């Protein structure tokens, strides 16, 4: 393993290695879950490459940037899944169907609430996730929204110019009609913030109900039309570097994606497996525990 060029903050190294976001790592350190060479770590500790780091008593890998390949996957989140790794109520999570990784974990870039579906990005580089989620990096997100209620021209103008929510002013950067009939209409809206339930709350401020909400774009990355709900696809290096540039990070020069014809064939097989897995998941989800056995 290549050595670190200099000592680095513990939470940054752990996040970069994909053990979680930097915020998660800071919380774990503060809770006494992390040790360095047998001593409980503290916030602000710095480590060298030869340090032995444990989380909850389990030795974890620490690597330099040169040893890591930044990977990003696009996941088509269905409604009904939560964005936590585990749920005390036993509800399905967005992590349940993600591919396995070695010596790291997938870190979600932001969140979607349980009733929202669509594009959710995950990366093996926690530092990338941390930067993209920081308020200073305003990445435009686009949603397809189905509303129920009367939407007047004045209402649209207010949503564009700005309304006051409980956590401050908010507005849509863009809003355009996308079909529908009567009281049920579809819209495409975009905004560059990621506040909790912001899209829903903006419409609710105009006494309009949101009946469907689907994220269809993050920055310049669209939700692939061929990607089924519950399916994932790994992004090519060009899109990975687009995200890294947004986050002010150096370009990635390596990828684990193959470009030969055998890799393409494997991708087609994987897509078929995803579709079968999604159908099986839907069938199983509708059964009682007795029916599943």
C-alpha atoms as an extended CHARMM CRD file, in Angstrom:
* protein
*
       293  EXT
         1         1  UNK       CA              0.0000000000        0.0000000000        0.0000000000  PROA      1               0.0000000000
         2         2  UNK       CA              1.2990000000        3.4410000000       -0.8670000000  PROA      2               0.0000000000
         3         3  UNK       CA              1.8790000000        5.6540000000        2.1250000000  PROA      3               0.0000000000
         4         4  UNK       CA             -0.0110000000        8.8410000000        2.8250000000  PROA      4               0.0000000000
         5         5  UNK       CA              1.9610000000       11.9060000000        1.7990000000  PROA      5               0.0000000000
         6         6  UNK       CA              1.4110000000       13.3710000000        5.2700000000  PROA      6               0.0000000000
         7         7  UNK       CA             -0.7320000000       12.7710000000        8.3060000000  PROA      7               0.0000000000
         8         8  UNK       CA             -4.4080000000       13.4130000000        7.6640000000  PROA      8               0.0000000000
         9         9  UNK       CA             -7.4790000000       13.8670000000        9.8160000000  PROA      9               0.0000000000
        10        10  UNK       CA             -8.9540000000       10.5390000000       10.8310000000  PROA      10              0.0000000000
        11        11  UNK       CA            -12.5180000000       11.3130000000        9.7340000000  PROA      11              0.0000000000
        12        12  UNK       CA            -11.3440000000       12.4120000000        6.2760000000  PROA      12              0.0000000000
        13        13  UNK       CA             -9.3280000000        9.2150000000        5.7120000000  PROA      13              0.0000000000
        14        14  UNK       CA            -12.1900000000        6.9740000000        6.8580000000  PROA      14              0.0000000000
        15        15  UNK       CA            -14.7060000000        8.8330000000        4.7020000000  PROA      15              0.0000000000
        16        16  UNK       CA            -12.4890000000        8.6900000000        1.6380000000  PROA      16              0.0000000000
        17        17  UNK       CA            -12.1200000000        4.9290000000        2.1110000000  PROA      17              0.0000000000
        18        18  UNK       CA            -15.9240000000        4.6150000000        1.9630000000  PROA      18              0.0000000000
        19        19  UNK       CA            -16.6700000000        3.7180000000        5.5820000000  PROA      19              0.0000000000
        20        20  UNK       CA            -19.3000000000        6.4570000000        5.6650000000  PROA      20              0.0000000000
        21        21  UNK       CA            -19.6890000000       10.1880000000        5.1320000000  PROA      21              0.0000000000
        22        22  UNK       CA            -17.3330000000       12.5170000000        6.9790000000  PROA      22              0.0000000000
        23        23  UNK       CA            -20.2280000000       13.6000000000        9.2050000000  PROA      23              0.0000000000
        24        24  UNK       CA            -20.9390000000        9.9490000000       10.0920000000  PROA      24              0.0000000000
        25        25  UNK       CA            -17.2740000000        9.3550000000       10.8800000000  PROA      25              0.0000000000
        26        26  UNK       CA            -17.1320000000       12.4180000000       13.1320000000  PROA      26              0.0000000000
        27        27  UNK       CA            -20.1820000000       11.1300000000       15.0320000000  PROA      27              0.0000000000
        28        28  UNK       CA            -18.6150000000        7.6830000000       15.4170000000  PROA      28              0.0000000000
        29        29  UNK       CA            -15.3400000000        9.1830000000       16.6920000000  PROA      29              0.0000000000
        30        30  UNK       CA            -17.2130000000       11.3840000000       19.1860000000  PROA      30              0.0000000000
        31        31  UNK       CA            -19.1200000000        8.2860000000       20.3850000000  PROA      31              0.0000000000
        32        32  UNK       CA            -15.8550000000        6.4320000000       21.0920000000  PROA      32              0.0000000000
        33        33  UNK       CA            -16.4070000000        3.8010000000       18.4030000000  PROA      33              0.0000000000
        34        34  UNK       CA            -13.0400000000        4.3710000000       16.6850000000  PROA      34              0.0000000000
        35        35  UNK       CA             -9.5620000000        3.5520000000       17.9720000000  PROA      35              0.0000000000
        36        36  UNK       CA             -6.0420000000        4.2590000000       16.6860000000  PROA      36              0.0000000000
        37        37  UNK       CA             -3.3130000000        1.7900000000       17.6650000000  PROA      37              0.0000000000
        38        38  UNK       CA             -5.4020000000        0.5790000000       20.5880000000  PROA      38              0.0000000000
        39        39  UNK       CA             -6.3130000000        4.0490000000       21.9290000000  PROA      39              0.0000000000
        40        40  UNK       CA             -9.7940000000        5.5700000000       21.6750000000  PROA      40              0.0000000000
        41        41  UNK       CA             -9.6870000000        8.2420000000       18.9760000000  PROA      41              0.0000000000
        42        42  UNK       CA            -10.7140000000       11.8550000000       19.4730000000  PROA      42              0.0000000000
        43        43  UNK       CA            -12.0430000000       14.4260000000       17.0420000000  PROA      43              0.0000000000
        44        44  UNK       CA             -9.1110000000       16.1900000000       15.4370000000  PROA      44              0.0000000000
        45        45  UNK       CA             -6.7590000000       13.1850000000       15.6080000000  PROA      45              0.0000000000
        46        46  UNK       CA             -4.4850000000       12.7460000000       12.6160000000  PROA      46              0.0000000000
        47        47  UNK       CA             -3.0800000000        9.4310000000       11.4000000000  PROA      47              0.0000000000
        48        48  UNK       CA             -0.2040000000        8.0700000000        9.3560000000  PROA      48              0.0000000000
        49        49  UNK       CA             -0.4850000000        5.2880000000        6.7860000000  PROA      49              0.0000000000
        50        50  UNK       CA              0.8530000000        2.6100000000        9.1650000000  PROA      50              0.0000000000
        51        51  UNK       CA             -1.7420000000        3.3160000000       11.8830000000  PROA      51              0.0000000000
        52        52  UNK       CA             -3.9920000000        0.4470000000       12.9350000000  PROA      52              0.0000000000
        53        53  UNK       CA             -7.5640000000        1.7270000000       12.9700000000  PROA      53              0.0000000000
        54        54  UNK       CA            -10.5490000000       -0.1250000000       14.3610000000  PROA      54              0.0000000000
        55        55  UNK       CA            -14.2650000000        0.6770000000       14.2560000000  PROA      55              0.0000000000
        56        56  UNK       CA            -16.2800000000       -1.1050000000       16.9540000000  PROA      56              0.0000000000
        57        57  UNK       CA            -13.2330000000       -3.3110000000       17.5330000000  PROA      57              0.0000000000
        58        58  UNK       CA            -12.9880000000       -4.4010000000       13.8830000000  PROA      58              0.0000000000
        59        59  UNK       CA             -9.8500000000       -3.5090000000       11.9380000000  PROA      59              0.0000000000
        60        60  UNK       CA            -10.6320000000       -1.3650000000        8.8960000000  PROA      60              0.0000000000
        61        61  UNK       CA             -8.5750000000       -0.3900000000        5.8820000000  PROA      61              0.0000000000
        62        62  UNK       CA             -7.0730000000        3.0620000000        5.4800000000  PROA      62              0.0000000000
        63        63  UNK       CA             -5.7150000000        3.9650000000        2.0930000000  PROA      63              0.0000000000
        64        64  UNK       CA             -4.2060000000        6.8990000000        0.2750000000  PROA      64              0.0000000000
        65        65  UNK       CA             -6.0370000000        8.5500000000       -2.5880000000  PROA      65              0.0000000000
        66        66  UNK       CA             -3.7240000000        6.7430000000       -5.0290000000  PROA      66              0.0000000000
        67        67  UNK       CA             -4.9010000000        3.3670000000       -3.7230000000  PROA      67              0.0000000000
        68        68  UNK       CA             -8.6040000000        4.0630000000       -4.1730000000  PROA      68              0.0000000000
        69        69  UNK       CA            -10.7490000000        3.9670000000       -7.2810000000  PROA      69              0.0000000000
        70        70  UNK       CA            -13.6900000000        6.3570000000       -7.0080000000  PROA      70              0.0000000000
        71        71  UNK       CA            -16.8570000000        4.5580000000       -8.0720000000  PROA      71              0.0000000000
        72        72  UNK       CA            -20.3670000000        5.9710000000       -8.4360000000  PROA      72              0.0000000000
        73        73  UNK       CA            -23.5980000000        4.1040000000       -9.0680000000  PROA      73              0.0000000000
        74        74  UNK       CA            -27.0330000000        5.4010000000      -10.0170000000  PROA      74              0.0000000000
        75        75  UNK       CA            -29.8860000000        3.6730000000       -8.2060000000  PROA      75              0.0000000000
        76        76  UNK       CA            -33.5640000000        3.8560000000       -9.1450000000  PROA      76              0.0000000000
        77        77  UNK       CA            -35.1290000000        4.1490000000       -5.7010000000  PROA      77              0.0000000000
        78        78  UNK       CA            -38.6850000000        2.8260000000       -5.4280000000  PROA      78              0.0000000000
        79        79  UNK       CA            -41.2510000000        4.3250000000       -3.0940000000  PROA      79              0.0000000000
        80        80  UNK       CA            -41.3270000000        2.5840000000        0.2880000000  PROA      80              0.0000000000
        81        81  UNK       CA            -37.5570000000        2.3510000000        0.8160000000  PROA      81              0.0000000000
        82        82  UNK       CA            -35.7880000000        4.4720000000        3.4270000000  PROA      82              0.0000000000
        83        83  UNK       CA            -32.3150000000        5.9950000000        3.1220000000  PROA      83              0.0000000000
        84        84  UNK       CA            -30.8760000000        4.4520000000        6.3100000000  PROA      84              0.0000000000
        85        85  UNK       CA            -28.6410000000        1.3820000000        6.4480000000  PROA      85              0.0000000000
        86        86  UNK       CA            -30.8900000000       -0.3020000000        9.0010000000  PROA      86              0.0000000000
        87        87  UNK       CA            -34.4290000000        0.3680000000       10.1430000000  PROA      87              0.0000000000
        88        88  UNK       CA            -35.7670000000       -0.5920000000       13.6050000000  PROA      88              0.0000000000
        89        89  UNK       CA            -39.1870000000       -1.1470000000       12.0070000000  PROA      89              0.0000000000
        90        90  UNK       CA            -37.7660000000       -3.6010000000        9.4800000000  PROA      90              0.0000000000
        91        91  UNK       CA            -38.6550000000       -1.5440000000        6.4230000000  PROA      91              0.0000000000
        92        92  UNK       CA            -36.5770000000       -2.0790000000        3.2490000000  PROA      92              0.0000000000
        93        93  UNK       CA            -33.6640000000        0.3190000000        2.7620000000  PROA      93              0.0000000000
        94        94  UNK       CA            -31.9270000000        1.6780000000       -0.3180000000  PROA      94              0.0000000000
        95        95  UNK       CA            -28.8100000000       -0.2960000000        0.6480000000  PROA      95              0.0000000000
        96        96  UNK       CA            -30.4840000000       -3.7130000000        0.4800000000  PROA      96              0.0000000000
        97        97  UNK       CA            -29.9650000000       -4.3070000000       -3.2340000000  PROA      97              0.0000000000
        98        98  UNK       CA            -26.6820000000       -2.4910000000       -3.8720000000  PROA      98              0.0000000000
        99        99  UNK       CA            -23.6580000000       -4.4600000000       -5.1340000000  PROA      99              0.0000000000
       100       100  UNK       CA            -21.0740000000       -5.6470000000       -2.6090000000  PROA      100             0.0000000000
       101       101  UNK       CA            -17.7680000000       -3.7630000000       -2.3490000000  PROA      101             0.0000000000
       102       102  UNK       CA            -14.4230000000       -4.8060000000       -0.9080000000  PROA      102             0.0000000000
       103       103  UNK       CA            -12.8560000000       -2.8240000000        1.9470000000  PROA      103             0.0000000000
       104       104  UNK       CA            -15.4140000000        0.0070000000        1.6740000000  PROA      104             0.0000000000
       105       105  UNK       CA            -19.1120000000        0.8500000000        1.7900000000  PROA      105             0.0000000000
       106       106  UNK       CA            -21.4620000000        2.7190000000       -0.4760000000  PROA      106             0.0000000000
       107       107  UNK       CA            -22.2340000000        6.2310000000        0.7670000000  PROA      107             0.0000000000
       108       108  UNK       CA            -25.4390000000        7.9230000000       -0.3760000000  PROA      108             0.0000000000
       109       109  UNK       CA            -25.1800000000       11.3700000000       -1.9510000000  PROA      109             0.0000000000
       110       110  UNK       CA            -28.0990000000       12.9870000000       -0.1510000000  PROA      110             0.0000000000
       111       111  UNK       CA            -31.4410000000       11.3710000000        0.6170000000  PROA      111             0.0000000000
       112       112  UNK       CA            -34.9450000000       10.8740000000       -0.7560000000  PROA      112             0.0000000000
       113       113  UNK       CA            -37.8710000000       10.4630000000        1.6270000000  PROA      113             0.0000000000
       114       114  UNK       CA            -39.7530000000        7.1880000000        1.8450000000  PROA      114             0.0000000000
       115       115  UNK       CA            -42.5370000000        8.3470000000       -0.5120000000  PROA      115             0.0000000000
       116       116  UNK       CA            -40.1700000000        9.7490000000       -3.1620000000  PROA      116             0.0000000000
       117       117  UNK       CA            -38.7320000000        7.6090000000       -5.9470000000  PROA      117             0.0000000000
       118       118  UNK       CA            -36.1330000000        8.1500000000       -8.6490000000  PROA      118             0.0000000000
       119       119  UNK       CA            -32.4330000000        8.8680000000       -9.0090000000  PROA      119             0.0000000000
       120       120  UNK       CA            -30.1920000000        8.3640000000       -5.9920000000  PROA      120             0.0000000000
       121       121  UNK       CA            -26.4030000000        8.3680000000       -6.3300000000  PROA      121             0.0000000000
       122       122  UNK       CA            -24.0050000000        6.3040000000       -4.2290000000  PROA      122             0.0000000000
       123       123  UNK       CA            -20.2120000000        6.4900000000       -4.1850000000  PROA      123             0.0000000000
       124       124  UNK       CA            -17.3730000000        4.4910000000       -2.6930000000  PROA      124             0.0000000000
       125       125  UNK       CA            -15.6200000000        7.8060000000       -1.9020000000  PROA      125             0.0000000000
       126       126  UNK       CA            -17.0980000000        9.3150000000        1.2490000000  PROA      126             0.0000000000
       127       127  UNK       CA            -15.1870000000       12.5580000000        0.7260000000  PROA      127             0.0000000000
       128       128  UNK       CA            -16.9030000000       13.0360000000       -2.6460000000  PROA      128             0.0000000000
       129       129  UNK       CA            -20.3030000000       12.4290000000       -1.0340000000  PROA      129             0.0000000000
       130       130  UNK       CA            -19.4700000000       14.8480000000        1.7790000000  PROA      130             0.0000000000
       131       131  UNK       CA            -18.5270000000       17.6420000000       -0.6090000000  PROA      131             0.0000000000
       132       132  UNK       CA            -21.5060000000       17.1670000000       -2.9090000000  PROA      132             0.0000000000
       133       133  UNK       CA            -23.8650000000       17.3180000000        0.0850000000  PROA      133             0.0000000000
       134       134  UNK       CA            -22.2790000000       20.4960000000        1.4660000000  PROA      134             0.0000000000
       135       135  UNK       CA            -24.5370000000       23.5690000000        1.0840000000  PROA      135             0.0000000000
       136       136  UNK       CA            -21.7370000000       25.4010000000       -0.7640000000  PROA      136             0.0000000000
       137       137  UNK       CA            -22.1050000000       22.9980000000       -3.7030000000  PROA      137             0.0000000000
       138       138  UNK       CA            -25.5310000000       23.8290000000       -5.0780000000  PROA      138             0.0000000000
       139       139  UNK       CA            -26.1910000000       21.0270000000       -7.5580000000  PROA      139             0.0000000000
       140       140  UNK       CA            -29.3940000000       21.3810000000       -9.5710000000  PROA      140             0.0000000000
       141       141  UNK       CA            -31.9120000000       18.5880000000       -9.0420000000  PROA      141             0.0000000000
       142       142  UNK       CA            -34.9070000000       18.0170000000      -11.3000000000  PROA      142             0.0000000000
       143       143  UNK       CA            -38.1270000000       16.2700000000      -10.2820000000  PROA      143             0.0000000000
       144       144  UNK       CA            -41.2410000000       15.0490000000      -12.0310000000  PROA      144             0.0000000000
       145       145  UNK       CA            -44.1730000000       15.9900000000       -9.8060000000  PROA      145             0.0000000000
       146       146  UNK       CA            -47.8250000000       14.9910000000      -10.0400000000  PROA      146             0.0000000000
       147       147  UNK       CA            -50.0380000000       17.4450000000       -8.1940000000  PROA      147             0.0000000000
       148       148  UNK       CA            -53.6570000000       17.3630000000       -7.1180000000  PROA      148             0.0000000000
       149       149  UNK       CA            -55.4300000000       20.6800000000       -6.7810000000  PROA      149             0.0000000000
       150       150  UNK       CA            -55.9140000000       23.9420000000       -8.6300000000  PROA      150             0.0000000000
       151       151  UNK       CA            -52.6460000000       25.4350000000       -9.8920000000  PROA      151             0.0000000000
       152       152  UNK       CA            -53.1240000000       28.9980000000      -11.1280000000  PROA      152             0.0000000000
       153       153  UNK       CA            -50.6970000000       31.2530000000      -12.9870000000  PROA      153             0.0000000000
       154       154  UNK       CA            -50.3370000000       33.2980000000       -9.8000000000  PROA      154             0.0000000000
       155       155  UNK       CA            -49.4260000000       30.1390000000       -7.8870000000  PROA      155             0.0000000000
       156       156  UNK       CA            -46.7070000000       29.3060000000      -10.4330000000  PROA      156             0.0000000000
       157       157  UNK       CA            -45.3390000000       32.8330000000      -10.2180000000  PROA      157             0.0000000000
       158       158  UNK       CA            -45.1170000000       32.6440000000       -6.4200000000  PROA      158             0.0000000000
       159       159  UNK       CA            -43.2780000000       29.3060000000       -6.5990000000  PROA      159             0.0000000000
       160       160  UNK       CA            -40.7800000000       30.8530000000       -9.0210000000  PROA      160             0.0000000000
       161       161  UNK       CA            -40.2490000000       34.1180000000       -7.1670000000  PROA      161             0.0000000000
       162       162  UNK       CA            -40.1270000000       32.5360000000       -3.7040000000  PROA      162             0.0000000000
       163       163  UNK       CA            -42.2360000000       31.7250000000       -0.6710000000  PROA      163             0.0000000000
       164       164  UNK       CA            -41.3730000000       31.5820000000        3.0170000000  PROA      164             0.0000000000
       165       165  UNK       CA            -41.1810000000       28.1240000000        4.5910000000  PROA      165             0.0000000000
       166       166  UNK       CA            -40.5880000000       27.3460000000        8.2630000000  PROA      166             0.0000000000
       167       167  UNK       CA            -36.8320000000       27.0850000000        7.6150000000  PROA      167             0.0000000000
       168       168  UNK       CA            -36.5440000000       30.1620000000        5.4000000000  PROA      168             0.0000000000
       169       169  UNK       CA            -37.3150000000       31.3730000000        1.8690000000  PROA      169             0.0000000000
       170       170  UNK       CA            -37.3990000000       28.8670000000       -0.9940000000  PROA      170             0.0000000000
       171       171  UNK       CA            -38.3180000000       28.7430000000       -4.6690000000  PROA      171             0.0000000000
       172       172  UNK       CA            -38.1230000000       26.6090000000       -7.7790000000  PROA      172             0.0000000000
       173       173  UNK       CA            -35.4440000000       27.6490000000      -10.2630000000  PROA      173             0.0000000000
       174       174  UNK       CA            -37.5540000000       26.2150000000      -13.0890000000  PROA      174             0.0000000000
       175       175  UNK       CA            -41.1020000000       24.9570000000      -13.3190000000  PROA      175             0.0000000000
       176       176  UNK       CA            -42.8840000000       23.7960000000      -16.4620000000  PROA      176             0.0000000000
       177       177  UNK       CA            -46.0600000000       21.7950000000      -17.1970000000  PROA      177             0.0000000000
       178       178  UNK       CA            -45.6120000000       18.1560000000      -18.2670000000  PROA      178             0.0000000000
       179       179  UNK       CA            -49.1510000000       16.9480000000      -18.9940000000  PROA      179             0.0000000000
       180       180  UNK       CA            -52.1250000000       15.6420000000      -17.0570000000  PROA      180             0.0000000000
       181       181  UNK       CA            -55.8320000000       16.3540000000      -16.9490000000  PROA      181             0.0000000000
       182       182  UNK       CA            -58.2790000000       18.0900000000      -14.6250000000  PROA      182             0.0000000000
       183       183  UNK       CA            -57.0060000000       18.4950000000      -11.0750000000  PROA      183             0.0000000000
       184       184  UNK       CA            -54.1840000000       15.9760000000      -11.6480000000  PROA      184             0.0000000000
       185       185  UNK       CA            -51.2470000000       17.6230000000      -13.4210000000  PROA      185             0.0000000000
       186       186  UNK       CA            -47.6030000000       16.7100000000      -14.0100000000  PROA      186             0.0000000000
       187       187  UNK       CA            -44.8050000000       19.2580000000      -13.7040000000  PROA      187             0.0000000000
       188       188  UNK       CA            -41.0400000000       19.2740000000      -14.0640000000  PROA      188             0.0000000000
       189       189  UNK       CA            -39.4200000000       21.4070000000      -11.3780000000  PROA      189             0.0000000000
       190       190  UNK       CA            -35.7930000000       22.0480000000      -10.5000000000  PROA      190             0.0000000000
       191       191  UNK       CA            -33.9560000000       23.5810000000       -7.5690000000  PROA      191             0.0000000000
       192       192  UNK       CA            -30.3940000000       23.6370000000       -6.2980000000  PROA      192             0.0000000000
       193       193  UNK       CA            -31.0280000000       22.9900000000       -2.6180000000  PROA      193             0.0000000000
       194       194  UNK       CA            -31.5480000000       19.7350000000       -0.7880000000  PROA      194             0.0000000000
       195       195  UNK       CA            -33.5850000000       20.7140000000        2.2510000000  PROA      195             0.0000000000
       196       196  UNK       CA            -35.8360000000       18.1010000000        3.8210000000  PROA      196             0.0000000000
       197       197  UNK       CA            -39.0580000000       17.5860000000        1.7870000000  PROA      197             0.0000000000
       198       198  UNK       CA            -38.4970000000       20.9690000000        0.1190000000  PROA      198             0.0000000000
       199       199  UNK       CA            -40.3260000000       20.1590000000       -3.1270000000  PROA      199             0.0000000000
       200       200  UNK       CA            -43.3920000000       18.8750000000       -1.2820000000  PROA      200             0.0000000000
       201       201  UNK       CA            -43.3980000000       21.7940000000        1.1460000000  PROA      201             0.0000000000
       202       202  UNK       CA            -43.2040000000       24.3480000000       -1.6660000000  PROA      202             0.0000000000
       203       203  UNK       CA            -46.3220000000       22.9270000000       -3.3100000000  PROA      203             0.0000000000
       204       204  UNK       CA            -48.0890000000       22.5430000000        0.0470000000  PROA      204             0.0000000000
       205       205  UNK       CA            -47.4670000000       26.2410000000        0.7180000000  PROA      205             0.0000000000
       206       206  UNK       CA            -49.8650000000       26.8620000000       -2.1900000000  PROA      206             0.0000000000
       207       207  UNK       CA            -52.4200000000       24.3650000000       -0.8160000000  PROA      207             0.0000000000
       208       208  UNK       CA            -51.5790000000       21.9140000000       -3.5940000000  PROA      208             0.0000000000
       209       209  UNK       CA            -51.0580000000       18.2380000000       -2.7760000000  PROA      209             0.0000000000
       210       210  UNK       CA            -48.1630000000       16.2050000000       -4.2280000000  PROA      210             0.0000000000
       211       211  UNK       CA            -49.3500000000       12.7080000000       -5.1550000000  PROA      211             0.0000000000
       212       212  UNK       CA            -46.1850000000       11.5000000000       -6.9310000000  PROA      212             0.0000000000
       213       213  UNK       CA            -42.5990000000       12.7400000000       -6.7170000000  PROA      213             0.0000000000
       214       214  UNK       CA            -39.7550000000       11.3340000000       -8.8140000000  PROA      214             0.0000000000
       215       215  UNK       CA            -36.2130000000       12.6830000000       -9.0040000000  PROA      215             0.0000000000
       216       216  UNK       CA            -35.1870000000       12.4670000000      -12.6510000000  PROA      216             0.0000000000
       217       217  UNK       CA            -31.8940000000       14.3680000000      -12.7120000000  PROA      217             0.0000000000
       218       218  UNK       CA            -28.9500000000       15.2710000000      -10.4830000000  PROA      218             0.0000000000
       219       219  UNK       CA            -26.8000000000       17.9550000000      -12.0880000000  PROA      219             0.0000000000
       220       220  UNK       CA            -26.1770000000       16.6690000000      -15.6200000000  PROA      220             0.0000000000
       221       221  UNK       CA            -26.8240000000       13.0270000000      -14.6830000000  PROA      221             0.0000000000
       222       222  UNK       CA            -30.2410000000       11.7750000000      -15.7520000000  PROA      222             0.0000000000
       223       223  UNK       CA            -32.1570000000        8.8180000000      -14.3620000000  PROA      223             0.0000000000
       224       224  UNK       CA            -31.5810000000        6.1650000000      -17.0780000000  PROA      224             0.0000000000
       225       225  UNK       CA            -34.9010000000        5.4500000000      -18.7880000000  PROA      225             0.0000000000
       226       226  UNK       CA            -34.0470000000        1.7360000000      -19.0810000000  PROA      226             0.0000000000
       227       227  UNK       CA            -33.2070000000        1.3570000000      -15.3810000000  PROA      227             0.0000000000
       228       228  UNK       CA            -36.0260000000       -0.4690000000      -13.5560000000  PROA      228             0.0000000000
       229       229  UNK       CA            -37.1000000000        0.5110000000      -10.0530000000  PROA      229             0.0000000000
       230       230  UNK       CA            -34.7830000000       -1.1690000000       -7.5770000000  PROA      230             0.0000000000
       231       231  UNK       CA            -32.0430000000       -1.4610000000      -10.2210000000  PROA      231             0.0000000000
       232       232  UNK       CA            -28.5960000000        0.1450000000      -10.2760000000  PROA      232             0.0000000000
       233       233  UNK       CA            -25.9490000000        0.9220000000      -12.8730000000  PROA      233             0.0000000000
       234       234  UNK       CA            -22.3200000000        1.9680000000      -12.4230000000  PROA      234             0.0000000000
       235       235  UNK       CA            -21.4610000000        5.3310000000      -13.9950000000  PROA      235             0.0000000000
       236       236  UNK       CA            -18.6460000000        5.6740000000      -16.5370000000  PROA      236             0.0000000000
       237       237  UNK       CA            -15.5070000000        7.5750000000      -15.6270000000  PROA      237             0.0000000000
       238       238  UNK       CA            -16.6620000000       10.6710000000      -17.5550000000  PROA      238             0.0000000000
       239       239  UNK       CA            -19.6730000000       11.0710000000      -15.2680000000  PROA      239             0.0000000000
       240       240  UNK       CA            -17.6010000000       10.2420000000      -12.1880000000  PROA      240             0.0000000000
       241       241  UNK       CA            -15.2010000000       13.0520000000      -13.0960000000  PROA      241             0.0000000000
       242       242  UNK       CA            -18.0960000000       15.4150000000      -13.7810000000  PROA      242             0.0000000000
       243       243  UNK       CA            -19.1540000000       14.9090000000      -10.1510000000  PROA      243             0.0000000000
       244       244  UNK       CA            -15.5800000000       15.2170000000       -8.8730000000  PROA      244             0.0000000000
       245       245  UNK       CA            -15.1910000000       18.4920000000      -10.7470000000  PROA      245             0.0000000000
       246       246  UNK       CA            -18.4120000000       19.7900000000       -9.1700000000  PROA      246             0.0000000000
       247       247  UNK       CA            -16.9360000000       18.9060000000       -5.7830000000  PROA      247             0.0000000000
       248       248  UNK       CA            -13.5870000000       20.5740000000       -6.5220000000  PROA      248             0.0000000000
       249       249  UNK       CA            -11.6730000000       17.2790000000       -6.5260000000  PROA      249             0.0000000000
       250       250  UNK       CA             -8.9590000000       15.9190000000       -8.8230000000  PROA      250             0.0000000000
       251       251  UNK       CA             -9.9740000000       13.7200000000      -11.7300000000  PROA      251             0.0000000000
       252       252  UNK       CA            -10.1500000000        9.9530000000      -11.3630000000  PROA      252             0.0000000000
       253       253  UNK       CA             -7.9130000000        8.1990000000      -13.8810000000  PROA      253             0.0000000000
       254       254  UNK       CA             -9.0410000000        4.6110000000      -13.3190000000  PROA      254             0.0000000000
       255       255  UNK       CA            -12.3060000000        2.7390000000      -13.5670000000  PROA      255             0.0000000000
       256       256  UNK       CA            -13.4870000000       -0.7670000000      -12.7630000000  PROA      256             0.0000000000
       257       257  UNK       CA            -15.8620000000       -0.6940000000      -15.7180000000  PROA      257             0.0000000000
       258       258  UNK       CA            -14.7310000000       -2.7390000000      -18.7250000000  PROA      258             0.0000000000
       259       259  UNK       CA            -15.1530000000       -1.5830000000      -22.3190000000  PROA      259             0.0000000000
       260       260  UNK       CA            -14.5580000000       -4.8610000000      -24.1540000000  PROA      260             0.0000000000
       261       261  UNK       CA            -17.3750000000       -6.8710000000      -25.7560000000  PROA      261             0.0000000000
       262       262  UNK       CA            -17.3440000000       -9.3980000000      -22.9060000000  PROA      262             0.0000000000
       263       263  UNK       CA            -18.0190000000       -6.6080000000      -20.4140000000  PROA      263             0.0000000000
       264       264  UNK       CA            -20.9350000000       -5.4120000000      -22.5360000000  PROA      264             0.0000000000
       265       265  UNK       CA            -22.3520000000       -8.9300000000      -22.5930000000  PROA      265             0.0000000000
       266       266  UNK       CA            -22.0030000000       -9.1650000000      -18.8050000000  PROA      266             0.0000000000
       267       267  UNK       CA            -23.7920000000       -5.8140000000      -18.4610000000  PROA      267             0.0000000000
       268       268  UNK       CA            -26.7370000000       -7.1820000000      -20.4350000000  PROA      268             0.0000000000
       269       269  UNK       CA            -26.8630000000      -10.2670000000      -18.2140000000  PROA      269             0.0000000000
       270       270  UNK       CA            -26.6820000000       -8.0550000000      -15.1250000000  PROA      270             0.0000000000
       271       271  UNK       CA            -29.5820000000       -5.9460000000      -16.4160000000  PROA      271             0.0000000000
       272       272  UNK       CA            -31.6790000000       -9.0710000000      -16.8920000000  PROA      272             0.0000000000
       273       273  UNK       CA            -30.8070000000      -10.2360000000      -13.3770000000  PROA      273             0.0000000000
       274       274  UNK       CA            -31.8080000000       -6.8480000000      -11.9810000000  PROA      274             0.0000000000
       275       275  UNK       CA            -35.2160000000       -7.0770000000      -13.6360000000  PROA      275             0.0000000000
       276       276  UNK       CA            -35.7620000000      -10.5950000000      -12.3180000000  PROA      276             0.0000000000
       277       277  UNK       CA            -34.6560000000       -9.5210000000       -8.8440000000  PROA      277             0.0000000000
       278       278  UNK       CA            -37.0630000000       -6.5820000000       -8.8940000000  PROA      278             0.0000000000
       279       279  UNK       CA            -39.9820000000       -8.8030000000       -9.9570000000  PROA      279             0.0000000000
       280       280  UNK       CA            -39.1060000000      -11.3310000000       -7.2710000000  PROA      280             0.0000000000
       281       281  UNK       CA            -38.8600000000       -8.5700000000       -4.6650000000  PROA      281             0.0000000000
       282       282  UNK       CA            -42.2820000000       -7.2220000000       -5.6090000000  PROA      282             0.0000000000
       283       283  UNK       CA            -43.8320000000      -10.6930000000       -5.4550000000  PROA      283             0.0000000000
       284       284  UNK       CA            -42.2760000000      -11.4950000000       -2.1070000000  PROA      284             0.0000000000
       285       285  UNK       CA            -43.1210000000       -8.0970000000       -0.6180000000  PROA      285             0.0000000000
       286       286  UNK       CA            -46.8140000000       -8.7160000000       -1.1280000000  PROA      286             0.0000000000
       287       287  UNK       CA            -46.8480000000      -12.0300000000        0.7140000000  PROA      287             0.0000000000
       288       288  UNK       CA            -47.2570000000      -12.8130000000        4.3810000000  PROA      288             0.0000000000
       289       289  UNK       CA            -44.3320000000      -14.4320000000        6.2470000000  PROA      289             0.0000000000
       290       290  UNK       CA            -46.1810000000      -17.7810000000        6.0050000000  PROA      290             0.0000000000
       291       291  UNK       CA            -46.5350000000      -17.4230000000        2.2220000000  PROA      291             0.0000000000
       292       292  UNK       CA            -42.8310000000      -16.5900000000        1.8250000000  PROA      292             0.0000000000
       293       293  UNK       CA            -41.6960000000      -19.8270000000        3.4750000000  PROA      293             0.0000000000
